[in-house]
mmCIF file of C-alpha atoms in Angstrom:
data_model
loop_
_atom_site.group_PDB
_atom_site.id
_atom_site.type_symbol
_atom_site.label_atom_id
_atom_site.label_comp_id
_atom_site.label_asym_id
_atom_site.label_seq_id
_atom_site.Cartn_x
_atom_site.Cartn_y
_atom_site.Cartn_z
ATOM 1 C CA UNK A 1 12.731 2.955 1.319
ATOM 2 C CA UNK A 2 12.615 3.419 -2.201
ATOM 3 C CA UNK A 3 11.177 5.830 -4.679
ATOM 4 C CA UNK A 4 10.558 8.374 -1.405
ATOM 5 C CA UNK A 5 9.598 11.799 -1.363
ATOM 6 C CA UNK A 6 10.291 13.461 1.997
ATOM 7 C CA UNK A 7 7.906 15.096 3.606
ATOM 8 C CA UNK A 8 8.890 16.374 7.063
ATOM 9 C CA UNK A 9 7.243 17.437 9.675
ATOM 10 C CA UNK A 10 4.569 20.302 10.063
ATOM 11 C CA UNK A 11 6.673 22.300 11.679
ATOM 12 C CA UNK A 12 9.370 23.341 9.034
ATOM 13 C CA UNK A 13 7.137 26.101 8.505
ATOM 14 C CA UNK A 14 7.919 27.441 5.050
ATOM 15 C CA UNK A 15 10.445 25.070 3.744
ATOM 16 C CA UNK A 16 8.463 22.739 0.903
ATOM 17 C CA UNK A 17 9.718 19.494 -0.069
ATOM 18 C CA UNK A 18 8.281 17.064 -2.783
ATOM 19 C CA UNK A 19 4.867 16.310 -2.480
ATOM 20 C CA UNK A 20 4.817 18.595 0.720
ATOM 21 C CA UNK A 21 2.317 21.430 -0.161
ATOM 22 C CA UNK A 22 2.245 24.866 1.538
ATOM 23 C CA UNK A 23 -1.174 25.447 3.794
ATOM 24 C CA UNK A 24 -2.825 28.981 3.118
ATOM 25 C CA UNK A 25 -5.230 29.498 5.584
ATOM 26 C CA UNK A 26 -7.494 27.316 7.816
ATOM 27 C CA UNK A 27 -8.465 24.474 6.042
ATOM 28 C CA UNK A 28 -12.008 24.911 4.871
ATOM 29 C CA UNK A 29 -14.177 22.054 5.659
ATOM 30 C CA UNK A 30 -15.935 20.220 2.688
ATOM 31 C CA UNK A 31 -19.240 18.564 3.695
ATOM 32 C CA UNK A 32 -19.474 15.569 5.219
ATOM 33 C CA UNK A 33 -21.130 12.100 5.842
ATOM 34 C CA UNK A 34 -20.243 8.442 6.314
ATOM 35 C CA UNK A 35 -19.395 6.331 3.686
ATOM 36 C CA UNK A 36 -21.948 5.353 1.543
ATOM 37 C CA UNK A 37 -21.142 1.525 2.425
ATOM 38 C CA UNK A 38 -18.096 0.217 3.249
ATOM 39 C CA UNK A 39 -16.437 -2.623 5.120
ATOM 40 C CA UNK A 40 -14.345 -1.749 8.149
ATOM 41 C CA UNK A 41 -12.660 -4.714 9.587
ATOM 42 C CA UNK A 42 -10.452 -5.125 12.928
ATOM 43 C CA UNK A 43 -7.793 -7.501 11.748
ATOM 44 C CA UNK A 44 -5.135 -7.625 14.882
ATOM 45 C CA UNK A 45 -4.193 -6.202 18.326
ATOM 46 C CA UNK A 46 -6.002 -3.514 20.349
ATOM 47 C CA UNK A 47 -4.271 -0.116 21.069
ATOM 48 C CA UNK A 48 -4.980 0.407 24.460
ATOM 49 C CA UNK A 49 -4.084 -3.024 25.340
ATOM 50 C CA UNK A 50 -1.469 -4.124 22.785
ATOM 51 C CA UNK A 51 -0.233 -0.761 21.175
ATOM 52 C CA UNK A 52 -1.061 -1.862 18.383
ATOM 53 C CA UNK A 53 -3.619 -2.352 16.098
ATOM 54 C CA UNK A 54 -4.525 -2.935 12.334
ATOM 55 C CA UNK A 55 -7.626 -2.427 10.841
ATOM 56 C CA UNK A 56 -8.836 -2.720 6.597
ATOM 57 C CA UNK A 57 -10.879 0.124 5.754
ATOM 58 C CA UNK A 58 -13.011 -0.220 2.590
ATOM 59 C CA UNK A 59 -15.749 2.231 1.341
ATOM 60 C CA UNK A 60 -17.172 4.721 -0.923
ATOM 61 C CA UNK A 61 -17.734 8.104 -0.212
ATOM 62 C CA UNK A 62 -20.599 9.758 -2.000
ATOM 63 C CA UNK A 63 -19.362 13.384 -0.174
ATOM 64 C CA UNK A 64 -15.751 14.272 1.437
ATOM 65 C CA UNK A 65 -14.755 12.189 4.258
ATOM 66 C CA UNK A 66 -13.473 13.455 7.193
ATOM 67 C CA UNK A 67 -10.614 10.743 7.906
ATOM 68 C CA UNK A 68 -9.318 12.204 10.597
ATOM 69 C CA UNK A 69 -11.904 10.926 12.427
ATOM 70 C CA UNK A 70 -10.273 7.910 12.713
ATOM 71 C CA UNK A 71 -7.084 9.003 14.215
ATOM 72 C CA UNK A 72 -6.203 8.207 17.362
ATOM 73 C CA UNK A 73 -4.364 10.480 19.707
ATOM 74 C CA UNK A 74 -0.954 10.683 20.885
ATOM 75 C CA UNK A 75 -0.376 7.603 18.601
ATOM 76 C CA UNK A 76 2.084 6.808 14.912
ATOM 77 C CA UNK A 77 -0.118 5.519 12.291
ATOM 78 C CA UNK A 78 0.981 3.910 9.158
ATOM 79 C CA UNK A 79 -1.519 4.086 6.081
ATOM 80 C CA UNK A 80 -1.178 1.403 3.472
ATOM 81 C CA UNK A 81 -3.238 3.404 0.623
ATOM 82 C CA UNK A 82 -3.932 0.538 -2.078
ATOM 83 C CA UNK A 83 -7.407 2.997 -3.816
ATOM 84 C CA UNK A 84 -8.966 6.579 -3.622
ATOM 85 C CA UNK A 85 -7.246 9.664 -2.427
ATOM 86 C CA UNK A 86 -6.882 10.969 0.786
ATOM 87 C CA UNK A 87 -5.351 14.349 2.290
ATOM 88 C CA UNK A 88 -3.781 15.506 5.498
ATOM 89 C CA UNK A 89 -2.494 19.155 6.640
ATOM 90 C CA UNK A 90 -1.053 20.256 9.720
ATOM 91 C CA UNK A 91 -0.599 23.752 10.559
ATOM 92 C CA UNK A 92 2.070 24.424 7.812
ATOM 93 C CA UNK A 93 1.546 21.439 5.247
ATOM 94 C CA UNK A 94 0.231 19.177 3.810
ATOM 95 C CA UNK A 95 0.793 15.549 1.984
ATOM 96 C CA UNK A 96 -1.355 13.724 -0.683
ATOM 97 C CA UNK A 97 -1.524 9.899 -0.406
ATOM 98 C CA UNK A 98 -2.514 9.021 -3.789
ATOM 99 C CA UNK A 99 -3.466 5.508 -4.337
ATOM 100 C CA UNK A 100 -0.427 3.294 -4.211
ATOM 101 C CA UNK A 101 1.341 5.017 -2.080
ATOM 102 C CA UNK A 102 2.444 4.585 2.100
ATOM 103 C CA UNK A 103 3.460 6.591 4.633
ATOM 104 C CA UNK A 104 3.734 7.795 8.713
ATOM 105 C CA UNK A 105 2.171 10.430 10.276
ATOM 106 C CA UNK A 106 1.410 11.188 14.346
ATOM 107 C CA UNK A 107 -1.445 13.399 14.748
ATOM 108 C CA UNK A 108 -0.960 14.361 18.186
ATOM 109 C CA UNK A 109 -3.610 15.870 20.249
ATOM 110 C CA UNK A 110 -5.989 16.453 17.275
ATOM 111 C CA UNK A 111 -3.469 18.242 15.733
ATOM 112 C CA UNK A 112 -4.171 16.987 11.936
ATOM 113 C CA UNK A 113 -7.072 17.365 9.622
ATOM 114 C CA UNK A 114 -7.801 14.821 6.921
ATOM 115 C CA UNK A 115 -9.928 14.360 4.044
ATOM 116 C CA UNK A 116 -10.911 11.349 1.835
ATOM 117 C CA UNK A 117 -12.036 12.964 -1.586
ATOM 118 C CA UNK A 118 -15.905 11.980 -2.240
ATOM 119 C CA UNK A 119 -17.135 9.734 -5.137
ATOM 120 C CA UNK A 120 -14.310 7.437 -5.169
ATOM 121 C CA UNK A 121 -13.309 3.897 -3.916
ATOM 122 C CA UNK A 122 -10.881 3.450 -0.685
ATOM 123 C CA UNK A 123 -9.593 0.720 0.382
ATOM 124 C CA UNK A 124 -6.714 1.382 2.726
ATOM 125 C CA UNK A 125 -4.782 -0.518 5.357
ATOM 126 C CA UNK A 126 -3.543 1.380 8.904
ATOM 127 C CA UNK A 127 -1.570 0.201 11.642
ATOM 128 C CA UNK A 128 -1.570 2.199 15.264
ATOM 129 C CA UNK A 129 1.234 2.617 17.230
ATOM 130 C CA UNK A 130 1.570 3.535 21.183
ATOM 131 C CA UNK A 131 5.034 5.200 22.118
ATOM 132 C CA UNK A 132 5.305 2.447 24.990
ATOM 133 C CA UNK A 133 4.937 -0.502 21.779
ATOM 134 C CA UNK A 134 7.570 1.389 20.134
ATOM 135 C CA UNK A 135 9.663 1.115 22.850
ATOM 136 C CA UNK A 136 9.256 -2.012 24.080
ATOM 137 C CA UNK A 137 10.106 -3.198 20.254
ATOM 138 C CA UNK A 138 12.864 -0.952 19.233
ATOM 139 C CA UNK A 139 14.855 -0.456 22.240
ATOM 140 C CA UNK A 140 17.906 -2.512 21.441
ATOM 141 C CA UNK A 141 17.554 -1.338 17.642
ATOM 142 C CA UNK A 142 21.385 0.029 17.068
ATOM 143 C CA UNK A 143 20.972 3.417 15.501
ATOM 144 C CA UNK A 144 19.248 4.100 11.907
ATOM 145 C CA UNK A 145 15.308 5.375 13.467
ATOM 146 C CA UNK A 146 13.498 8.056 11.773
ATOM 147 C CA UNK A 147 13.911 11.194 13.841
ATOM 148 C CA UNK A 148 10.610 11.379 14.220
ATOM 149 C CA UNK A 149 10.204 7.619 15.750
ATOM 150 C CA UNK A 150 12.726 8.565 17.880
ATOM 151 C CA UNK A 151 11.557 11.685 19.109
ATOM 152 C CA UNK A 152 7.758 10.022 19.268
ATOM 153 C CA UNK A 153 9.400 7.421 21.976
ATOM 154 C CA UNK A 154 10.928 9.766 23.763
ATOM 155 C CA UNK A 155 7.907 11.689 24.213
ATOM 156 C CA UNK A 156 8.482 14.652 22.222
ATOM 157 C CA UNK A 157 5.264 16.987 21.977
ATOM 158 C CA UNK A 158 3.732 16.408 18.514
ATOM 159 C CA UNK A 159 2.026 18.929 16.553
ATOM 160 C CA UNK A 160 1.229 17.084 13.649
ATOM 161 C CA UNK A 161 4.333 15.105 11.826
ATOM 162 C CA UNK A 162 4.859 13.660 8.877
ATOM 163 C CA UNK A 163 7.003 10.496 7.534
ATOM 164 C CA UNK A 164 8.003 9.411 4.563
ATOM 165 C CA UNK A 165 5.263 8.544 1.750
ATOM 166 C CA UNK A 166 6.453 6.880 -1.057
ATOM 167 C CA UNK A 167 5.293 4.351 -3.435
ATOM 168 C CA UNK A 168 3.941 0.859 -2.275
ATOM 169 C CA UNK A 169 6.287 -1.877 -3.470
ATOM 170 C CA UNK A 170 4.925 -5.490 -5.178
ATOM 171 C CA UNK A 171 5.825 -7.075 -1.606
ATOM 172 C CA UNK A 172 3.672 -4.525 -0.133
ATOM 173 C CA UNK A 173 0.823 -5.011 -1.794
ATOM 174 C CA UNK A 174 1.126 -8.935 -1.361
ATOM 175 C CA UNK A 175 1.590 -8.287 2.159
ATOM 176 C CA UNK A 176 -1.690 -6.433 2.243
ATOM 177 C CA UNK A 177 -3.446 -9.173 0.634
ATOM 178 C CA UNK A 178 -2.365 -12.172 3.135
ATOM 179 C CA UNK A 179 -3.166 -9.772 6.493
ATOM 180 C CA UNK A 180 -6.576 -9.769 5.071
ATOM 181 C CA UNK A 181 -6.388 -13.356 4.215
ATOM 182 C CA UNK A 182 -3.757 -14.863 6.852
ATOM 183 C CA UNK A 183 -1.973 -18.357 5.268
ATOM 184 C CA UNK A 184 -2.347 -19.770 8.863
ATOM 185 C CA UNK A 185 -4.500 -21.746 11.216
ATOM 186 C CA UNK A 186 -6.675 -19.825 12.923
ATOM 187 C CA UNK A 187 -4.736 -20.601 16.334
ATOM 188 C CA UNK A 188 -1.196 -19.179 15.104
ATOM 189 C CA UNK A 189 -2.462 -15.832 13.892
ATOM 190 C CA UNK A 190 -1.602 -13.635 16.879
ATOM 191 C CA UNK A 191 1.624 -15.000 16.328
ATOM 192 C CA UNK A 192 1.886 -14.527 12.611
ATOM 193 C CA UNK A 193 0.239 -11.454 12.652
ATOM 194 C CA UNK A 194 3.530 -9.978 15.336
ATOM 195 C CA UNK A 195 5.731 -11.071 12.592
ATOM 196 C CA UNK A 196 3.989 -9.074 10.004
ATOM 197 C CA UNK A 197 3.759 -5.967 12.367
ATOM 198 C CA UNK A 198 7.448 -6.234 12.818
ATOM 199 C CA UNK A 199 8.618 -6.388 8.966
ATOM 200 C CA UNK A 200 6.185 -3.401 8.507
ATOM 201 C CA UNK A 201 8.300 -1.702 11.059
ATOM 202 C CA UNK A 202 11.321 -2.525 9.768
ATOM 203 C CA UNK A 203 10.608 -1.061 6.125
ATOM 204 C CA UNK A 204 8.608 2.057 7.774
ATOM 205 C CA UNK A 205 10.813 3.405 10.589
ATOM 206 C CA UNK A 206 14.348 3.341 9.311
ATOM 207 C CA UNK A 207 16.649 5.158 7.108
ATOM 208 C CA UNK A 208 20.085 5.132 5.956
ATOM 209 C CA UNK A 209 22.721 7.540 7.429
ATOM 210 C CA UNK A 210 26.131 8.267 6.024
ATOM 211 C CA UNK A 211 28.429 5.467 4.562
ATOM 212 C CA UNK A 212 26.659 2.582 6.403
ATOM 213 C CA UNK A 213 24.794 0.626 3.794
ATOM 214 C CA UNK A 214 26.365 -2.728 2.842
ATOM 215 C CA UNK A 215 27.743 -3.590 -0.476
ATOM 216 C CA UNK A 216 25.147 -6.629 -0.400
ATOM 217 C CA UNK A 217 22.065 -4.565 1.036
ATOM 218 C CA UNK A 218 22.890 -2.494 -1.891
ATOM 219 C CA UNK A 219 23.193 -5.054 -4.454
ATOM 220 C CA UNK A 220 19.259 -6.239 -2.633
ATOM 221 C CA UNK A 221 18.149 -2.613 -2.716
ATOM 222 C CA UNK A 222 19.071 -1.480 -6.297
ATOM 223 C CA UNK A 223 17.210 -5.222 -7.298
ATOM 224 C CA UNK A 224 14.164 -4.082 -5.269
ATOM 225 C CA UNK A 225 13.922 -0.944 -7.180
ATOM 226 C CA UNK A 226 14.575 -2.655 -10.507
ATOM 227 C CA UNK A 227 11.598 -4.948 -9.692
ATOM 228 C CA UNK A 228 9.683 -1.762 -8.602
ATOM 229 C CA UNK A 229 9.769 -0.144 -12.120
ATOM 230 C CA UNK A 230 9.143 -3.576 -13.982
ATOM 231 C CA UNK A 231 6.187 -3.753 -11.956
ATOM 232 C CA UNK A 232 5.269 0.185 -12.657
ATOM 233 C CA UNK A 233 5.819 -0.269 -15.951
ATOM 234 C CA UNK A 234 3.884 -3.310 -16.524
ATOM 235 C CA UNK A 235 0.982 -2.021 -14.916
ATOM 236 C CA UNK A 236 0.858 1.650 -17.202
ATOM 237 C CA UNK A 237 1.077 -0.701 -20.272
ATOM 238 C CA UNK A 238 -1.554 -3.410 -19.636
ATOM 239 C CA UNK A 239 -2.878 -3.297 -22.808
ATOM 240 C CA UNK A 240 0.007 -2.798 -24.960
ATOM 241 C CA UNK A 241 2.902 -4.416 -23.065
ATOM 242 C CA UNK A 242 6.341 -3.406 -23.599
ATOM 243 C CA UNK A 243 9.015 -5.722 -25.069
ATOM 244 C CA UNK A 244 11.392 -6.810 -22.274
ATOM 245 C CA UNK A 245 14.316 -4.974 -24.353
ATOM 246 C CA UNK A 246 12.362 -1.649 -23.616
ATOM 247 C CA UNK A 247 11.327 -3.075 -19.932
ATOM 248 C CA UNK A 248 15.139 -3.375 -19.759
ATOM 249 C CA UNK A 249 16.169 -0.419 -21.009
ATOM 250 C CA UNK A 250 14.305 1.435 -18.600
ATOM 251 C CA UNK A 251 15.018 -0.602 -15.615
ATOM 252 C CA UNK A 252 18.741 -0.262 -16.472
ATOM 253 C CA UNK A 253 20.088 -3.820 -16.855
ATOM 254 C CA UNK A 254 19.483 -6.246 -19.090
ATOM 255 C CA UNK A 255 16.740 -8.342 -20.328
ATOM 256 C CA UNK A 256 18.703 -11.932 -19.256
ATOM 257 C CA UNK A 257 19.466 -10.216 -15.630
ATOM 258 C CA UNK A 258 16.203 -8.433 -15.196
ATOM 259 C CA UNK A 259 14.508 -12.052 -15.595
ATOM 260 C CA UNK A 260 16.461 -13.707 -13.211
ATOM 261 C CA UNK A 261 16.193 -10.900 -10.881
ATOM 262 C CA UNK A 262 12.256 -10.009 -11.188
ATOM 263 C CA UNK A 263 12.014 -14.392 -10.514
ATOM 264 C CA UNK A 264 13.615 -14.684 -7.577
ATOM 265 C CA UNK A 265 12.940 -11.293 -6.157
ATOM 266 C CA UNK A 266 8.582 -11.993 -6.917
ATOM 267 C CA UNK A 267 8.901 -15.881 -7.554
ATOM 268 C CA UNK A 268 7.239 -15.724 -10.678
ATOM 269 C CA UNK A 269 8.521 -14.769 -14.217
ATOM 270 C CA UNK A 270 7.579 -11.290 -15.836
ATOM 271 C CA UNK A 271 4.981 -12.364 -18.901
ATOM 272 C CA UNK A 272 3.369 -14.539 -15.733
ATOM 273 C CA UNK A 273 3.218 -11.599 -13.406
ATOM 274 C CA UNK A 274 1.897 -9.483 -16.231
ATOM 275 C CA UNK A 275 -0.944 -11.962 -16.879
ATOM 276 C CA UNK A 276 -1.842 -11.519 -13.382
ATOM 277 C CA UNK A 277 -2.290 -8.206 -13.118
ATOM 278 C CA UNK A 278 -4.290 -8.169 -16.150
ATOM 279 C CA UNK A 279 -6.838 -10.529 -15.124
ATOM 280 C CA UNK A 280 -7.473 -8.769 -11.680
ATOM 281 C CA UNK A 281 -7.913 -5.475 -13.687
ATOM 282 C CA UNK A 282 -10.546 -7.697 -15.782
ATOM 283 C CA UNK A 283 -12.454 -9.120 -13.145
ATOM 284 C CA UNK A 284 -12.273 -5.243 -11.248
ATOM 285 C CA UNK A 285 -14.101 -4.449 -14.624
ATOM 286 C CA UNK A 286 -16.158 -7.717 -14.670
ATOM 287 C CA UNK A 287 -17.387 -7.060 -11.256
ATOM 288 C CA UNK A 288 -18.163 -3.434 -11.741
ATOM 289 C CA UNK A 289 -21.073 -4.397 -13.822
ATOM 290 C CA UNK A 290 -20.046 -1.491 -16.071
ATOM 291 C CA UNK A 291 -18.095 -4.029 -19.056
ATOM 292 C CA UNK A 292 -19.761 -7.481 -20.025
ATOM 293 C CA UNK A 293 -16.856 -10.043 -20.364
ATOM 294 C CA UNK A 294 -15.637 -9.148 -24.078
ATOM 295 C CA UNK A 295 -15.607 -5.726 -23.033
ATOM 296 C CA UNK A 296 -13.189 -6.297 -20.024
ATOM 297 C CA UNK A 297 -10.586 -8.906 -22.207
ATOM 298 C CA UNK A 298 -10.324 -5.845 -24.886
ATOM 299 C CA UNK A 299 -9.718 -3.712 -22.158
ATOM 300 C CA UNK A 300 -6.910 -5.395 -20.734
ATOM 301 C CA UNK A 301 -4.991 -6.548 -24.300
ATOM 302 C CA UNK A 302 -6.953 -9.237 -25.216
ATOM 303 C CA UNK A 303 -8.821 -9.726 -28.656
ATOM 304 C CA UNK A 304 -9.143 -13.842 -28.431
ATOM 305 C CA UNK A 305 -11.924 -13.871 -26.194
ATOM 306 C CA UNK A 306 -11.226 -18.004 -26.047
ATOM 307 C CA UNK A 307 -7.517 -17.301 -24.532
ATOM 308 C CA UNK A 308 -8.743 -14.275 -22.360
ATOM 309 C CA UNK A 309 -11.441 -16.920 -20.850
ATOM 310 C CA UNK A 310 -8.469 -19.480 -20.175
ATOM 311 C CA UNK A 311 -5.929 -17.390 -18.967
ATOM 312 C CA UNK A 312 -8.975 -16.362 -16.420
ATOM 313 C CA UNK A 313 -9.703 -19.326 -15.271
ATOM 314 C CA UNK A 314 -5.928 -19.915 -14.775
ATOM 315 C CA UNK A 315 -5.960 -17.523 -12.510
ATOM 316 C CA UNK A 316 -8.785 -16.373 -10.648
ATOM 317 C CA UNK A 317 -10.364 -20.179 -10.184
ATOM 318 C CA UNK A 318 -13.675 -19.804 -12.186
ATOM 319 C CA UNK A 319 -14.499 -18.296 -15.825
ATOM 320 C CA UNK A 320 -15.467 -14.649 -16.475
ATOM 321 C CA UNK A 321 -18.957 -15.002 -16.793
ATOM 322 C CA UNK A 322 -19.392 -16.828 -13.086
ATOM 323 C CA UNK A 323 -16.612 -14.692 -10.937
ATOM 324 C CA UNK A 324 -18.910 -12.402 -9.703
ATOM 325 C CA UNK A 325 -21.269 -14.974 -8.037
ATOM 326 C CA UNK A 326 -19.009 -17.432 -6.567
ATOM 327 C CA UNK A 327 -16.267 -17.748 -3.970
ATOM 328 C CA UNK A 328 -13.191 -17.834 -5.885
ATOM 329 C CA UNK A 329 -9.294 -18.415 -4.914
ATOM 330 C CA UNK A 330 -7.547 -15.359 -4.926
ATOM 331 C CA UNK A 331 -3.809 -15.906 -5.118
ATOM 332 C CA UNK A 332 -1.451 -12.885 -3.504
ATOM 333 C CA UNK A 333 0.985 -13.048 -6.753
ATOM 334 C CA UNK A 334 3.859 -15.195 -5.974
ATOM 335 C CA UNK A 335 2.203 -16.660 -2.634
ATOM 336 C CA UNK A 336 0.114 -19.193 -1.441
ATOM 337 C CA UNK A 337 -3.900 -19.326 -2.172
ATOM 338 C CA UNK A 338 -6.381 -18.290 -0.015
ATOM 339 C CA UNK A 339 -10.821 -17.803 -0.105
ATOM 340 C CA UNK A 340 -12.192 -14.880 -0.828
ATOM 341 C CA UNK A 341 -16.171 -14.526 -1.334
ATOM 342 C CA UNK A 342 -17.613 -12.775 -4.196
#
């Protein structure tokens, strides 16, 4: 994983670790309601059945939230936490997913409390886990689990763990978009959605021990990460882009080999990818009702109003002034195209 921050488990008592907070006290208990209106969506599987199960959570919270909720017990959940903040404390800790972020946790028998932080948008994506899935799928994995996987398939009591949380990569993201919007017929989704379940695992439930990393999963690692800041840095400087020299110099290579990498690790060049983001901030702002179209192009860079209307249309299938009221293709950057009603 890259850019991580362990976390631990609740039971390392006083030892803190980044992003790991200490808990003083019982956990006081903000009031709460339902979301204000939201959209929660079963996307695949069924975790009494299956063991697994995904599900798109989207909502606004008008008062604290009390997430936890929507854990289930005795189960590993993965949260995919594209908007809003959310928190979760065990008996001795506590982790912050901030939006953009990912992460593990097994709340046991109730053994977690979680909060989504009131007046803010959420959208989120989770994936449940039974022990006997885990099993069934990881078995004949050779080495290289997460302790706590391990210990979670074994049957290990859990009092409230935590994984991993770092930051969500470009591919995650994309990945997020086509599980809400599969690129398949509607017939070879159970099957496409396993696959996706399975690369999710692979990326979640791993780490690297010792000396075993290969020169070349290095080589696809460190160009990864490199894409990973481009993609940080692009989106902190929307309006006033950095030159690729200074992209460069931060990523640590140079300009020529950060192209090539950034294009065949994203399949799309930098300026292009930069464009993109831009014009899904726009029409966030667009559809907000808060900025009238001029307002959202100066937001995002743009002071030809004429160009900002083109490069819109470009890429989000309709001009500025009509994307709120009609169903638009919304293109996963650097995959295929799929609907999506406005």
């Amino acid at each position: 994983m890259t850019n991580t921050a362990l976390i631990g488990s609740t039971s390392l008592g006083n030892e803190h670790k980044l992003n790991q907070k200490p808990n003083h006290g019982r956990l006081k208990k903000p009031p709460v309601r339902g979301p204000d209106r939201g959209d929660r969506r079963h996307l695949y599987g069924g975790f009494s059945d299956l063991g697994v199960s995904i599900g798109w959570h989207e909502m606004e919270t008008p008062q604290a939230y009390e997430w936890s909720r929507d854990f289930h017990p005795d189960s590993l959940e993965i949260c995919l936490n594209l908007a809003g903040h959310g928190s979760i404390r065990g008996a001795g800790s506590s982790v912050d997913f901030d939006p953009l972020t990912a992460g593990f946790y097994l709340p046991g028998q109730h053994a977690l409390q979680a909060w989504r932080d009131p007046k803010q948008q959420h959208r989120f994506l989770t994936l449940e886990f039974s022990a006997r899935y885990l099993r069934e799928k990881l078995a004949a994995c050779d080495g290289g689990l997460q302790p706590l996987v391990e210990g979670f398939m074994r049957g290990d009591p859990t009092q409230g763990c935590f994984g991993e949380l770092h930051r969500l990569t470009a591919a995650q993201e994309q990945r997020v978009a086509y599980l809400l919007h599969p690129p398949v017929l509607q017939g070879a989704r159970p099957l496409w959605y396993q696959g996706k379940v399975l690369e999710i695992m692979s990326e979640f439930f791993f780490e690297r021990r010792g000396e075993d990393e290969l020169f070349c999963d290095r080589q696809k690692r460190l160009a990864r990460e490199r894409v990973e800041r481009v993609v940080a840095l692009l989106r902190q400087h929307l309006v006033e882009p950095l030159s690729l020299e200074e992209i460069g110099r931060q990523a640590g290579c140079s300009p020529f080999h950060l192209s090539r990498t950034f294009s065949a690790e994203m399949g799309t060049t930098i300026p292009q990818y930069l464009r993109r983001l831009r014009m899904e901030r726009a029409a966030e702002l667009i559809q907000s009702g808060k900025y009238n179209v001029t307002e959202a192009a100066m937001e995002v860079g743009y002071s030809s109003l004429s160009h900002f209307s083109q490069s819109f249309c470009q890429e989000m299938g309709c001009c500025p002034g009509l994307y709120p009221l009609k169903t638009v293709k919304v293109r996963p950057t650097g995959g295929a195209d799929c609907d999506k009603l406005q």
